[in-house]
mmCIF file of C-alpha atoms and ligand atoms in Angstrom:
data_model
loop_
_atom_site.group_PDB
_atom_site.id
_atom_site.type_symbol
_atom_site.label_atom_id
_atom_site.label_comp_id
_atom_site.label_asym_id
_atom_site.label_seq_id
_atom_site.Cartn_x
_atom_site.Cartn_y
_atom_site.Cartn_z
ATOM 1 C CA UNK A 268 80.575 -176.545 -34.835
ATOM 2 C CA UNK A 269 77.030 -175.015 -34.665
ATOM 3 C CA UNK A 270 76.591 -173.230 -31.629
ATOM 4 C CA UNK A 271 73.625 -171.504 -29.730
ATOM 5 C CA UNK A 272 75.028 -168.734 -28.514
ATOM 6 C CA UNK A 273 72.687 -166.866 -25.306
ATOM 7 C CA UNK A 274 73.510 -163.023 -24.540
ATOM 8 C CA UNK A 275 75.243 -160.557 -26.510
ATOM 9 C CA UNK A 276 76.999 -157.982 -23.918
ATOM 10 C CA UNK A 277 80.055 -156.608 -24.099
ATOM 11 C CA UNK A 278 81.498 -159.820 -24.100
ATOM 12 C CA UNK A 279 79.153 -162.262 -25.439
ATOM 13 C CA UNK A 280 78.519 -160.334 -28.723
ATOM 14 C CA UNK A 281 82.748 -160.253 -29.043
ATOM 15 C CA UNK A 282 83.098 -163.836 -28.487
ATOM 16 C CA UNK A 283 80.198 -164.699 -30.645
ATOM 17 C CA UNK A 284 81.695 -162.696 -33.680
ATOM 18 C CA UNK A 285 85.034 -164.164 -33.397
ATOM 19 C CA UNK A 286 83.146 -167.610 -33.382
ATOM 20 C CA UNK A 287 81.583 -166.743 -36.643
ATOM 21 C CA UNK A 288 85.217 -165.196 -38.058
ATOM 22 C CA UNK A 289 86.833 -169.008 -37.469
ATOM 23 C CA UNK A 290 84.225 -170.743 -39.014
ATOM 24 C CA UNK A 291 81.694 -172.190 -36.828
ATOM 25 C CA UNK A 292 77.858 -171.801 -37.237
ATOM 26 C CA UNK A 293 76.158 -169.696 -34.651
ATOM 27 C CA UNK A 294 73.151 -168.643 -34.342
ATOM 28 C CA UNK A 295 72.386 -165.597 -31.674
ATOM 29 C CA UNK A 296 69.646 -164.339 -28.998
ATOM 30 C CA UNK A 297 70.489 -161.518 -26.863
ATOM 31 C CA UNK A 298 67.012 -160.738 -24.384
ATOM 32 C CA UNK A 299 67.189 -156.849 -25.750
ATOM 33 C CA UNK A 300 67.025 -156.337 -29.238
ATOM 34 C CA UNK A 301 69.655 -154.512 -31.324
ATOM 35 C CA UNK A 302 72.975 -156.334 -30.447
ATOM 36 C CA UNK A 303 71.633 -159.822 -32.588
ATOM 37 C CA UNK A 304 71.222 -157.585 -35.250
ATOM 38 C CA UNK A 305 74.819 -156.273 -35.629
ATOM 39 C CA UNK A 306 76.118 -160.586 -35.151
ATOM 40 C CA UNK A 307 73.275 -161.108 -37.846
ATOM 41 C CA UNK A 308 75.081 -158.454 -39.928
ATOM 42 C CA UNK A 309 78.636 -160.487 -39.364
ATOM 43 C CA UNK A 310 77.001 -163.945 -40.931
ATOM 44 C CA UNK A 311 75.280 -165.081 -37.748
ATOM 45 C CA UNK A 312 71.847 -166.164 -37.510
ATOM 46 C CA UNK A 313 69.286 -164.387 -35.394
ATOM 47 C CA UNK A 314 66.120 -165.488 -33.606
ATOM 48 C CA UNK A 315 63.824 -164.941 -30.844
ATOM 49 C CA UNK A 316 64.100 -166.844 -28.198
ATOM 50 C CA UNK A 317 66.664 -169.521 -26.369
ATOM 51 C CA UNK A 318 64.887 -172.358 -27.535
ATOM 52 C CA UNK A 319 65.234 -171.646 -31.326
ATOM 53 C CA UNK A 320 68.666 -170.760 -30.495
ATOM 54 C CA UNK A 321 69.958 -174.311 -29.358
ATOM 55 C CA UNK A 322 66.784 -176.009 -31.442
ATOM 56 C CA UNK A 323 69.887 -177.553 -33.828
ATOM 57 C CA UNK A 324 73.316 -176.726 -32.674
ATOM 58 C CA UNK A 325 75.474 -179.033 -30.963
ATOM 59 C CA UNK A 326 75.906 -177.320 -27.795
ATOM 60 C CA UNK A 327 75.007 -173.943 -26.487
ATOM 61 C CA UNK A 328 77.045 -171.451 -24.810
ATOM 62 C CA UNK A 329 75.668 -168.666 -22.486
ATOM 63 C CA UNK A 330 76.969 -165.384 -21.666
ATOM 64 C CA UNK A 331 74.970 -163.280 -18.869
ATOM 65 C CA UNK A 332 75.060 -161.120 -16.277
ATOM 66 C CA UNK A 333 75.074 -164.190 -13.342
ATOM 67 C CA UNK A 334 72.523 -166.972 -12.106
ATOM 68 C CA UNK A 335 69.222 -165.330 -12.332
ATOM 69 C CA UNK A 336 69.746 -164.500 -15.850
ATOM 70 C CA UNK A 337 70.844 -168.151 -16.614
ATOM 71 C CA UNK A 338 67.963 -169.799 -14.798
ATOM 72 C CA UNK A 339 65.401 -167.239 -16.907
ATOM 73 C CA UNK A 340 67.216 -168.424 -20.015
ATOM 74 C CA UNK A 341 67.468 -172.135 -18.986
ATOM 75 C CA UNK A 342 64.574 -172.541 -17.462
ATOM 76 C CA UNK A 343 62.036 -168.869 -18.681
ATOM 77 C CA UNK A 344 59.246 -168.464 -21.465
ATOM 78 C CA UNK A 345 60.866 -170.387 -24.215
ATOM 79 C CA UNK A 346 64.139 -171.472 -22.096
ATOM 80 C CA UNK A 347 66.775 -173.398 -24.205
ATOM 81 C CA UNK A 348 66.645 -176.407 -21.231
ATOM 82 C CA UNK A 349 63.774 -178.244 -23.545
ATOM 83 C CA UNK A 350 66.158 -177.968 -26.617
ATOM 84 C CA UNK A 351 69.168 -179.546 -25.097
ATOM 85 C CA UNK A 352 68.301 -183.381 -24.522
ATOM 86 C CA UNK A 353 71.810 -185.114 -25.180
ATOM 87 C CA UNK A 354 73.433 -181.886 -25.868
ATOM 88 C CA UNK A 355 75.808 -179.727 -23.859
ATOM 89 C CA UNK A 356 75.294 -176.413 -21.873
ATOM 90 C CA UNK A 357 78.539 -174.369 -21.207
ATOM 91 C CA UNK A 358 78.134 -171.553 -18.958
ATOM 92 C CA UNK A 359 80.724 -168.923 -19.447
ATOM 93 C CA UNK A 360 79.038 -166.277 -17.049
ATOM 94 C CA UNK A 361 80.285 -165.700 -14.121
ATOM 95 C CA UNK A 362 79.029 -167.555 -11.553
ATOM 96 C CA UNK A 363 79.568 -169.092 -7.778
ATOM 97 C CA UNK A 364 80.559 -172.507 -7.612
ATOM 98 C CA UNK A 365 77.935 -173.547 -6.022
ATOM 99 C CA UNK A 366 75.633 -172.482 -8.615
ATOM 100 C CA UNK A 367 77.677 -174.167 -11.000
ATOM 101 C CA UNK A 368 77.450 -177.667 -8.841
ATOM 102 C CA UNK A 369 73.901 -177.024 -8.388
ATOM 103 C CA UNK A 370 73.029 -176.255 -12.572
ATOM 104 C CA UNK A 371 75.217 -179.245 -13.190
ATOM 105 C CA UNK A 372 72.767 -181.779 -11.483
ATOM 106 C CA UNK A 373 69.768 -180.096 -12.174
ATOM 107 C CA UNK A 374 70.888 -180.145 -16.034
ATOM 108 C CA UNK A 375 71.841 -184.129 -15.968
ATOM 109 C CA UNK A 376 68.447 -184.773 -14.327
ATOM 110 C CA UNK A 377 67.269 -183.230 -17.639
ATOM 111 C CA UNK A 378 69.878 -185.747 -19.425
ATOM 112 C CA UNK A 379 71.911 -182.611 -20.580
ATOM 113 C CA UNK A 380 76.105 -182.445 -20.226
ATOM 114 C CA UNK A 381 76.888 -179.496 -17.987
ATOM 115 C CA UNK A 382 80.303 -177.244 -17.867
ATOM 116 C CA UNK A 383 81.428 -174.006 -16.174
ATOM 117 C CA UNK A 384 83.647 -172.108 -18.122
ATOM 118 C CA UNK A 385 84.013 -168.364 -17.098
ATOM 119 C CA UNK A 386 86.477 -166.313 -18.635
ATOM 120 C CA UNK A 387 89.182 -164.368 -17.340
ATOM 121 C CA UNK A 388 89.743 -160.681 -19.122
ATOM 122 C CA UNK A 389 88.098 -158.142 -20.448
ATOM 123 C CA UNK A 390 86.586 -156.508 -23.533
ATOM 124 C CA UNK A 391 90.025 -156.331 -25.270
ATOM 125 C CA UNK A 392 90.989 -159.906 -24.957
ATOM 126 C CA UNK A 393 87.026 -160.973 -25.998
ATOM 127 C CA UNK A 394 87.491 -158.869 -29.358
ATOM 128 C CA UNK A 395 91.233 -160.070 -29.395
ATOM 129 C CA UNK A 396 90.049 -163.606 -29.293
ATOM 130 C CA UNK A 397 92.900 -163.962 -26.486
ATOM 131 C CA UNK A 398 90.475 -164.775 -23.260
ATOM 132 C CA UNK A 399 91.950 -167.459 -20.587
ATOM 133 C CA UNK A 400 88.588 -169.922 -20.421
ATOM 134 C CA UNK A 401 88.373 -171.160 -16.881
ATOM 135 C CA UNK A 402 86.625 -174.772 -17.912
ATOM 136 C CA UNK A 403 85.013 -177.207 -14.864
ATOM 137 C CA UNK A 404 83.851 -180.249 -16.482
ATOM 138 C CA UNK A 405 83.981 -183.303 -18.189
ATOM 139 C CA UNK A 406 87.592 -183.691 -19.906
ATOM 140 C CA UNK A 407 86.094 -185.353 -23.024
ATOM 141 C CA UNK A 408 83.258 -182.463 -22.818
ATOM 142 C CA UNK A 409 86.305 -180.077 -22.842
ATOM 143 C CA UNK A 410 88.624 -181.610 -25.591
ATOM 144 C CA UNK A 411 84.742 -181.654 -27.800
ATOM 145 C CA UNK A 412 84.345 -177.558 -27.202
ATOM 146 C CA UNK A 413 88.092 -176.774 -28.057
ATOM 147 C CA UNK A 414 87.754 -175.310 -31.339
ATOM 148 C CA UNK A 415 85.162 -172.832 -30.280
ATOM 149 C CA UNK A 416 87.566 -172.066 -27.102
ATOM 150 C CA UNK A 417 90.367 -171.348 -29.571
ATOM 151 C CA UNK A 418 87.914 -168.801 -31.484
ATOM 152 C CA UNK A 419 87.205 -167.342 -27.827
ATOM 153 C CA UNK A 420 90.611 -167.245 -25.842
ATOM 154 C CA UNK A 421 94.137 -167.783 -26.282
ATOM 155 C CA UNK A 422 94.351 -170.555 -23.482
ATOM 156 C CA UNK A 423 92.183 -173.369 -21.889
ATOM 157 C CA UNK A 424 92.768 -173.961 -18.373
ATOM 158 C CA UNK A 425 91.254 -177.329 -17.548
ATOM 159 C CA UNK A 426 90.475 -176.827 -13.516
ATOM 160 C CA UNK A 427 88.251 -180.456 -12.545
ATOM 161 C CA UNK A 428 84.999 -181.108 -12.429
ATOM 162 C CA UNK A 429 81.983 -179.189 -12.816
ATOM 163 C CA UNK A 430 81.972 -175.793 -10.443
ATOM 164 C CA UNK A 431 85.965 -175.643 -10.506
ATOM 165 C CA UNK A 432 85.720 -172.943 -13.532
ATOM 166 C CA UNK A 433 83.861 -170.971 -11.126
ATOM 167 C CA UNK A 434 85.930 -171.549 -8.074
ATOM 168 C CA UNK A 435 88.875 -170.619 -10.457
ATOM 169 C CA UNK A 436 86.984 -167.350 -11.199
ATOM 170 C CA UNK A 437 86.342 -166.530 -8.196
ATOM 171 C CA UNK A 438 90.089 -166.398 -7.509
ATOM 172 C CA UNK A 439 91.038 -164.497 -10.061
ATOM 173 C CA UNK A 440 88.276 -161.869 -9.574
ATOM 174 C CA UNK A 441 88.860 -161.796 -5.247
ATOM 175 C CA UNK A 442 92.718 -160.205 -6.680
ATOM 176 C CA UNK A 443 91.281 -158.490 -9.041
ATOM 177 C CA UNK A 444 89.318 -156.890 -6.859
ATOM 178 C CA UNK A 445 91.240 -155.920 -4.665
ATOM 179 C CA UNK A 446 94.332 -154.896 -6.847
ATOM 180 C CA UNK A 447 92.565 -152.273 -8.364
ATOM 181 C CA UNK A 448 91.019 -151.014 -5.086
ATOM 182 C CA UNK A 449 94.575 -151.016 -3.664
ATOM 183 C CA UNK A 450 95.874 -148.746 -6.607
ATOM 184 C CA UNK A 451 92.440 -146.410 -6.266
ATOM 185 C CA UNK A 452 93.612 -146.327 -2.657
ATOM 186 C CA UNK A 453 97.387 -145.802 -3.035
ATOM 187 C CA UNK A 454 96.476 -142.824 -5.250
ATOM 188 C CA UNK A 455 93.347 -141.425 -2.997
ATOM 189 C CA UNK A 456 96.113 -141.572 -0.029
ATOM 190 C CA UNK A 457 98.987 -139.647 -2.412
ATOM 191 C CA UNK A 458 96.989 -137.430 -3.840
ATOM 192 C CA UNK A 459 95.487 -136.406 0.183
ATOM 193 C CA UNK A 460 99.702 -136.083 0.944
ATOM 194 C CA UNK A 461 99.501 -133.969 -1.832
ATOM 195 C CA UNK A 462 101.041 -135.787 -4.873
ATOM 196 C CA UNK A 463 100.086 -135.562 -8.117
ATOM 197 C CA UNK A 464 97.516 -139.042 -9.842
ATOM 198 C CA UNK A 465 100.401 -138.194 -12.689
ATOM 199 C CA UNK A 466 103.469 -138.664 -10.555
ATOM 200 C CA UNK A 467 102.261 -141.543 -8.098
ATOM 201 C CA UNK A 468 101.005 -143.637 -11.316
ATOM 202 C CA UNK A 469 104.656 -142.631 -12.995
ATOM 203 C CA UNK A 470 106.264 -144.317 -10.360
ATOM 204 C CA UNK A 471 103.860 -147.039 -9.788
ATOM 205 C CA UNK A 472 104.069 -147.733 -13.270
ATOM 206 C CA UNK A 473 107.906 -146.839 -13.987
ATOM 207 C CA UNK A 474 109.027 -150.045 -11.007
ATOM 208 C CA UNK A 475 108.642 -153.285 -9.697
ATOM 209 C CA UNK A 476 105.035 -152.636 -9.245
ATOM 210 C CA UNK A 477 103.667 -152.219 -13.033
ATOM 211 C CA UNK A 478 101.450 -154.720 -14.531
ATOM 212 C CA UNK A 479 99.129 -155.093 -17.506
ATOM 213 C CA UNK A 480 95.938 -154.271 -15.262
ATOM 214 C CA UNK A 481 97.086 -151.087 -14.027
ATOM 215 C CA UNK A 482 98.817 -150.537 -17.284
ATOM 216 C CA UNK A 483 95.217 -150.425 -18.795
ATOM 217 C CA UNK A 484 93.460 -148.622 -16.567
ATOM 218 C CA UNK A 485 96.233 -145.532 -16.232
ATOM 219 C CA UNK A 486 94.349 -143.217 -18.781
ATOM 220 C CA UNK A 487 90.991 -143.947 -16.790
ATOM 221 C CA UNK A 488 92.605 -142.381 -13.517
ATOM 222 C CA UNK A 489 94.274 -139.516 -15.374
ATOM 223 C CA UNK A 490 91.520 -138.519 -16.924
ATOM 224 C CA UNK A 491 89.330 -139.574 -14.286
ATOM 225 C CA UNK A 492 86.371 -141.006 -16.735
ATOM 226 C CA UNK A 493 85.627 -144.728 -16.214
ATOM 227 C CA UNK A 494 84.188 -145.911 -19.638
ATOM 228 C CA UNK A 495 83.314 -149.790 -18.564
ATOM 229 C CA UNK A 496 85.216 -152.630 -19.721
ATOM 230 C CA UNK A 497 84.117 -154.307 -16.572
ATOM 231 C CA UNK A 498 81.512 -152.482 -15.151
ATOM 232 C CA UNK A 499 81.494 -151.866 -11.295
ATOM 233 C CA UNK A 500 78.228 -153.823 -10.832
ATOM 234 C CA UNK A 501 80.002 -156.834 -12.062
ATOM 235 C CA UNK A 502 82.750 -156.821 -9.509
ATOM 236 C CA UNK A 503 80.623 -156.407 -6.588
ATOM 237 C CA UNK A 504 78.032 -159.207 -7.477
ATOM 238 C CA UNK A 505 81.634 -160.995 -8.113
ATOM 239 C CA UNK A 506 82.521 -160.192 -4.483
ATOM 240 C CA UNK A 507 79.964 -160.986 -3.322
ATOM 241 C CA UNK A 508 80.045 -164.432 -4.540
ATOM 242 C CA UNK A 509 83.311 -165.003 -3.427
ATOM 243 C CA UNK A 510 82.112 -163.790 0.233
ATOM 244 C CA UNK A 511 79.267 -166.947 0.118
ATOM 245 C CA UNK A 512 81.921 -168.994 -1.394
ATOM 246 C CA UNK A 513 84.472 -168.505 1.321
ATOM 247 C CA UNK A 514 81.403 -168.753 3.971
ATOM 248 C CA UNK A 515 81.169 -172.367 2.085
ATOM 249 C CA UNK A 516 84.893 -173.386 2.202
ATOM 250 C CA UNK A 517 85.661 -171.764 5.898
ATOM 251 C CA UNK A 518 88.662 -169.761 3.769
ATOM 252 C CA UNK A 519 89.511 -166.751 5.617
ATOM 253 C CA UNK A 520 89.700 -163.523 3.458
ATOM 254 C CA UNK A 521 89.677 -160.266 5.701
ATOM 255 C CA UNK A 522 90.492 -157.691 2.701
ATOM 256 C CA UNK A 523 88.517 -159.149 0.263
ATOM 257 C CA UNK A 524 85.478 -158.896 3.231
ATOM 258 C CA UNK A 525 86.691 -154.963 3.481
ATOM 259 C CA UNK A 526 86.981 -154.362 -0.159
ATOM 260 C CA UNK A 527 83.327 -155.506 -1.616
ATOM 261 C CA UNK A 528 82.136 -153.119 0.703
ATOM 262 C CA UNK A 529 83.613 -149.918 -1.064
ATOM 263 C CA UNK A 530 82.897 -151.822 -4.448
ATOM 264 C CA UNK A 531 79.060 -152.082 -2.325
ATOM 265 C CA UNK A 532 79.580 -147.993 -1.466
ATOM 266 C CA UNK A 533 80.432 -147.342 -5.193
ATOM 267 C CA UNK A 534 77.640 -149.238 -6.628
ATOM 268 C CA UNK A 535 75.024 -147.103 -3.448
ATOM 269 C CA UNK A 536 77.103 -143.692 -5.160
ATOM 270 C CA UNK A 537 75.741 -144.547 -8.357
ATOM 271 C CA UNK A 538 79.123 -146.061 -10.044
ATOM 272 C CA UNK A 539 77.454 -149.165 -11.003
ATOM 273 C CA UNK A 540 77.918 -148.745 -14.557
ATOM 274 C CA UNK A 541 81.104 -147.727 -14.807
ATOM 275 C CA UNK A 542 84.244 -149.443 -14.933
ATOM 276 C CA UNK A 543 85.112 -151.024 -11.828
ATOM 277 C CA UNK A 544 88.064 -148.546 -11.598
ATOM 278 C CA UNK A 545 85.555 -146.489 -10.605
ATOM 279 C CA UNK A 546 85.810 -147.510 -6.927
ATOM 280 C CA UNK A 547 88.117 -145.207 -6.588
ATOM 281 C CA UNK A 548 85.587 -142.270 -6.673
ATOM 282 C CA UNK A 549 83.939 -144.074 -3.276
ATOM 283 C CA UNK A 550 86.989 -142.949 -1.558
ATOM 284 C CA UNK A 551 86.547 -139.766 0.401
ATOM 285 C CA UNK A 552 82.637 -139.008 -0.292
HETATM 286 P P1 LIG B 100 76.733 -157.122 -19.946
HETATM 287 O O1 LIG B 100 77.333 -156.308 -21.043
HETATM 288 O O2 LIG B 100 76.023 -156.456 -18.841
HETATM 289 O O3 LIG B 100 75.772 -158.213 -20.638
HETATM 290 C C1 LIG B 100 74.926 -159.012 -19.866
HETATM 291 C C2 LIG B 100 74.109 -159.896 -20.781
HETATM 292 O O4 LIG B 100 73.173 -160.658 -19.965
HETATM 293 C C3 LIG B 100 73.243 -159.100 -21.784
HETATM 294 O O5 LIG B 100 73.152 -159.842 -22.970
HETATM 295 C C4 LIG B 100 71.892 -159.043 -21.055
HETATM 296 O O6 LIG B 100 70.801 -158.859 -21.924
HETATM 297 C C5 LIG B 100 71.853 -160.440 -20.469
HETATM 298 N N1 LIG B 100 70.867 -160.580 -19.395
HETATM 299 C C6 LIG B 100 70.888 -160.011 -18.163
HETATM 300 N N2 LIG B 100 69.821 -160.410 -17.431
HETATM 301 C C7 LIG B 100 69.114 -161.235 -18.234
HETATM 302 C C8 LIG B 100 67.917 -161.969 -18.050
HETATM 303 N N3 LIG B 100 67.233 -161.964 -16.889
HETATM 304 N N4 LIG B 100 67.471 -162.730 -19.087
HETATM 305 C C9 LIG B 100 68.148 -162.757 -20.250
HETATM 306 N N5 LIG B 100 69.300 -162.100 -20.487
HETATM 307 C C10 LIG B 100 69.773 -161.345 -19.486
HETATM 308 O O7 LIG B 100 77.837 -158.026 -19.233
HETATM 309 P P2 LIG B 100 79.249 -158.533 -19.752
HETATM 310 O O8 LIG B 100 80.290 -157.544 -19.367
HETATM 311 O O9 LIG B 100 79.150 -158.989 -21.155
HETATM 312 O O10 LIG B 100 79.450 -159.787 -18.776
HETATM 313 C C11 LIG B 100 78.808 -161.032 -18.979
HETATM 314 C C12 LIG B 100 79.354 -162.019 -17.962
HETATM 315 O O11 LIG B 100 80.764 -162.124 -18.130
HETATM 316 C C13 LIG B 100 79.118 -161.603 -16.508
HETATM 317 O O12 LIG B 100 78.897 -162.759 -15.735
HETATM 318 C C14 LIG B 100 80.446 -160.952 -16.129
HETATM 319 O O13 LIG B 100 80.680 -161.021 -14.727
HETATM 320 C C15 LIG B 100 81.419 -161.814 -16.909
HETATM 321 N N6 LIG B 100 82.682 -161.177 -17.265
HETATM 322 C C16 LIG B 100 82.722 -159.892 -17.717
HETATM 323 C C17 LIG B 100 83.942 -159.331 -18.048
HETATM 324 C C18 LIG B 100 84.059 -157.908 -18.543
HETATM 325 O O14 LIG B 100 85.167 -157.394 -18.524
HETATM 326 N N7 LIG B 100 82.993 -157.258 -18.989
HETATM 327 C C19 LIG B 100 85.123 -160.071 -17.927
HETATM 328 C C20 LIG B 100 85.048 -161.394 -17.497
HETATM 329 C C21 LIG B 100 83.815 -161.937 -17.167
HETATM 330 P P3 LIG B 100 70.312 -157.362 -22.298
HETATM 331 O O15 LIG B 100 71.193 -156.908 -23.410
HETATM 332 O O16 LIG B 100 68.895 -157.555 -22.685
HETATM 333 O O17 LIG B 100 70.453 -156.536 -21.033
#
C-alpha cells in the first residue's frame, strides 16, 4: 500500500517503521524535524508538509497527540484534507468519540472515507508490531487497511461504525487509568504502614493479582524513575475525554471522576512528561 503517514512520536515513528519493514510505501511528516529523518534513514520518504504526504498514497494514517493536533494537520497551512478527495483518513490518535463522529461528517462533506482506529498498548507493542487496533468504520474500509494493521498490531478489533474505535479506547484507557492509580495507591498506603515498595509489589506480583501492566511497570516503582512509555499528559487528556464522554452517554463512573483528578494533580506537580506511573508521586505532596 502507499501510505501518508502524519506524526512521528513515540508511537507513530514505531508503527511507521514497521510499515516500511513489511513492505508498504510510506512516506513521513512529523511537525518537528528530526524524527522523519531517522524513518527516511529506514527507506521511508520524507517531506514537508501533510499535503505532500497524502499528495499520492492511497490513504493516510495520523498519529498525534489528540483533536487539536488533527484538525491543524487536517485542516492547517498545507493540511492533508485538500489531498484526500476519494481517499481514506484513519485516525489512530486517541480521541473522544464524539470527535471521531464529528471528523467523520465533516470529512464525507469533503467526499473523503473516515475511520477511528486508536490503538491499545504501548511503545513495546508499537516496535513489536503487536498493537490491538481499535477500528470504527466502514467494514469494507477496514478489510482495505488490513495489511497495514497487520504491520501495526497483532489484532484488529472491528467495534461499528465510525467513533466506536474511540468509544472502545476510551474503555480501555478509563481501567487503565485507574489500575495503575490503584497499584500507586496500594503501595503509597503500604509503604505509610510501613512496608517495603519491594515486598508489597512481591506479593502483588507473586498472586492472583499480577498482570502484564503492573508486570511492566515494577522496575519504574522500584527504582522510582518514570521514563515515559505513556506519558502522564496523555492519560489525563484521556480522562478527561472519557469524563465528557460519560457526561454524553449519562454512564456513571465515580472512580474514574476521582482518579483524573490525581492524574490532573500530577500533571499541576510537573509529572506531565513522565510515564503515567508517575501518578503515584501525586500521592502525599
Ligand atoms: P507523542 O510522542 O507526544 O507524539 C505526538 C505527536 O503529535 C508528535 O509527532 C507531535 O509532533 C505531534 N503533534 C502534536 N501537536 C501537533 C500539532 N498541533 N500539529 C502537528 N503535529 C502535532 O505521543 P505518542 O505517545 O506517540 O501518542 C500519540 C497518540 O497515541 C496520542 O493520542 C496518545 O494518546 C496515543 N497513544 C499513546 C500510547 C503510548 O503508550 N505512548 C499508547 C496508546 C495510544 P512534534 O514531534 O512536533 O511534537
Amino acid at each position: 500500500m502507499k501510505i501518508g503517514f502524519l506524526g512521528l512520536g513515540i508511537m507513530g515513528s514505531r508503527m511507521a517503521a514497521n510499515l516500511v519493514e513489511h513492505g508498504h510505501t510510506v512516506t513521513v511528516w512529523n511537525r518537528s524535524k528530526g524524527p522523519e529523518a531517522a524513518l527516511a534513514g529506514r527507506g521511508a520518504e520524507a517531506v514537508t508538509s501533510p499535503a505532500e504526504a497524502v499528495k499520492d498514497a492511497d490513504c493516510a494514517v495520523a498519529m498525534l497527540t489528540g483533536p487539536e493536533a488533527v484538525d491543524d494537520v487536517l485542516f492547517g497551512q498545507d493540511g492533508a484534507a485538500q489531498e484526500l478527495e476519494g481517499k481514506l483518513f484513519v485516525n489512530m490518535s486517541t480521541v473522544s468519540p464524539a470527535y471521531s463522529r464529528g471528523l467523520a461528517k465533516r470529512l464525507k462533506e469533503q467526499g473523503v472515507r473516515f475511520m477511528d482506529a486508536p490503538v491499545s498498548g504501548s511503545k513495546k507493542p508499537a516496535e513489536d508490531g503487536t498493537l490491538v487496533i481499535l477500528a470504527g468504520g466502514d467494514a469494507g474500509d477496514v478489510s482495505f487497511m488490513q495489511p497495514a494493521f497487520d504491520a501495526m498490531g497483532g489484532k484488529t478489533v472491528h467495534c461499528g461504525e465510525a467513533g466506536t474505535g474511540s468509544m472502545m479506547k476510551m474503555s480501555v484507557n478509563l481501567l487503565l487509568g485507574v489500575m495503575m492509580h490503584g497499584l500507586s495507591e496500594m503501595l503509597h498506603f503500604g509503604e505509610k504502614g510501613g512496608l517495603s515498595r519491594q515486598q508489597l509489589l512481591d506479593v502483588v506480583l507473586g498472586g492472583p493479582l499480577s498482570n502484564m501492566l503492573y508486570q511492566l511497570k515494577r522496575d519504574m516503582y522500584l527504582s522510582d524513575t518514570y521514563p515515559a512509555q505513556f506519558p502522564l499528559m496523555h492519560m489525563d487528556k484521556d480522562l478527561g475525554f472519557v469524563l465528557e464522554t460519560a457526561f454524553d452517554t449519562g454512564a456513571d463512573i465515580p472512580a474514574s471522576t476521582t482518579v483524573r483528578f490525581q492524574y490532573e494533580r500530577a500533571l499541576k506537580e510537573g509529572f506531565g512528561e513522565e510515564d503515567f506511573a508517575a501518578v503515584i508521586k501525586a500521592l502525599g505532596k
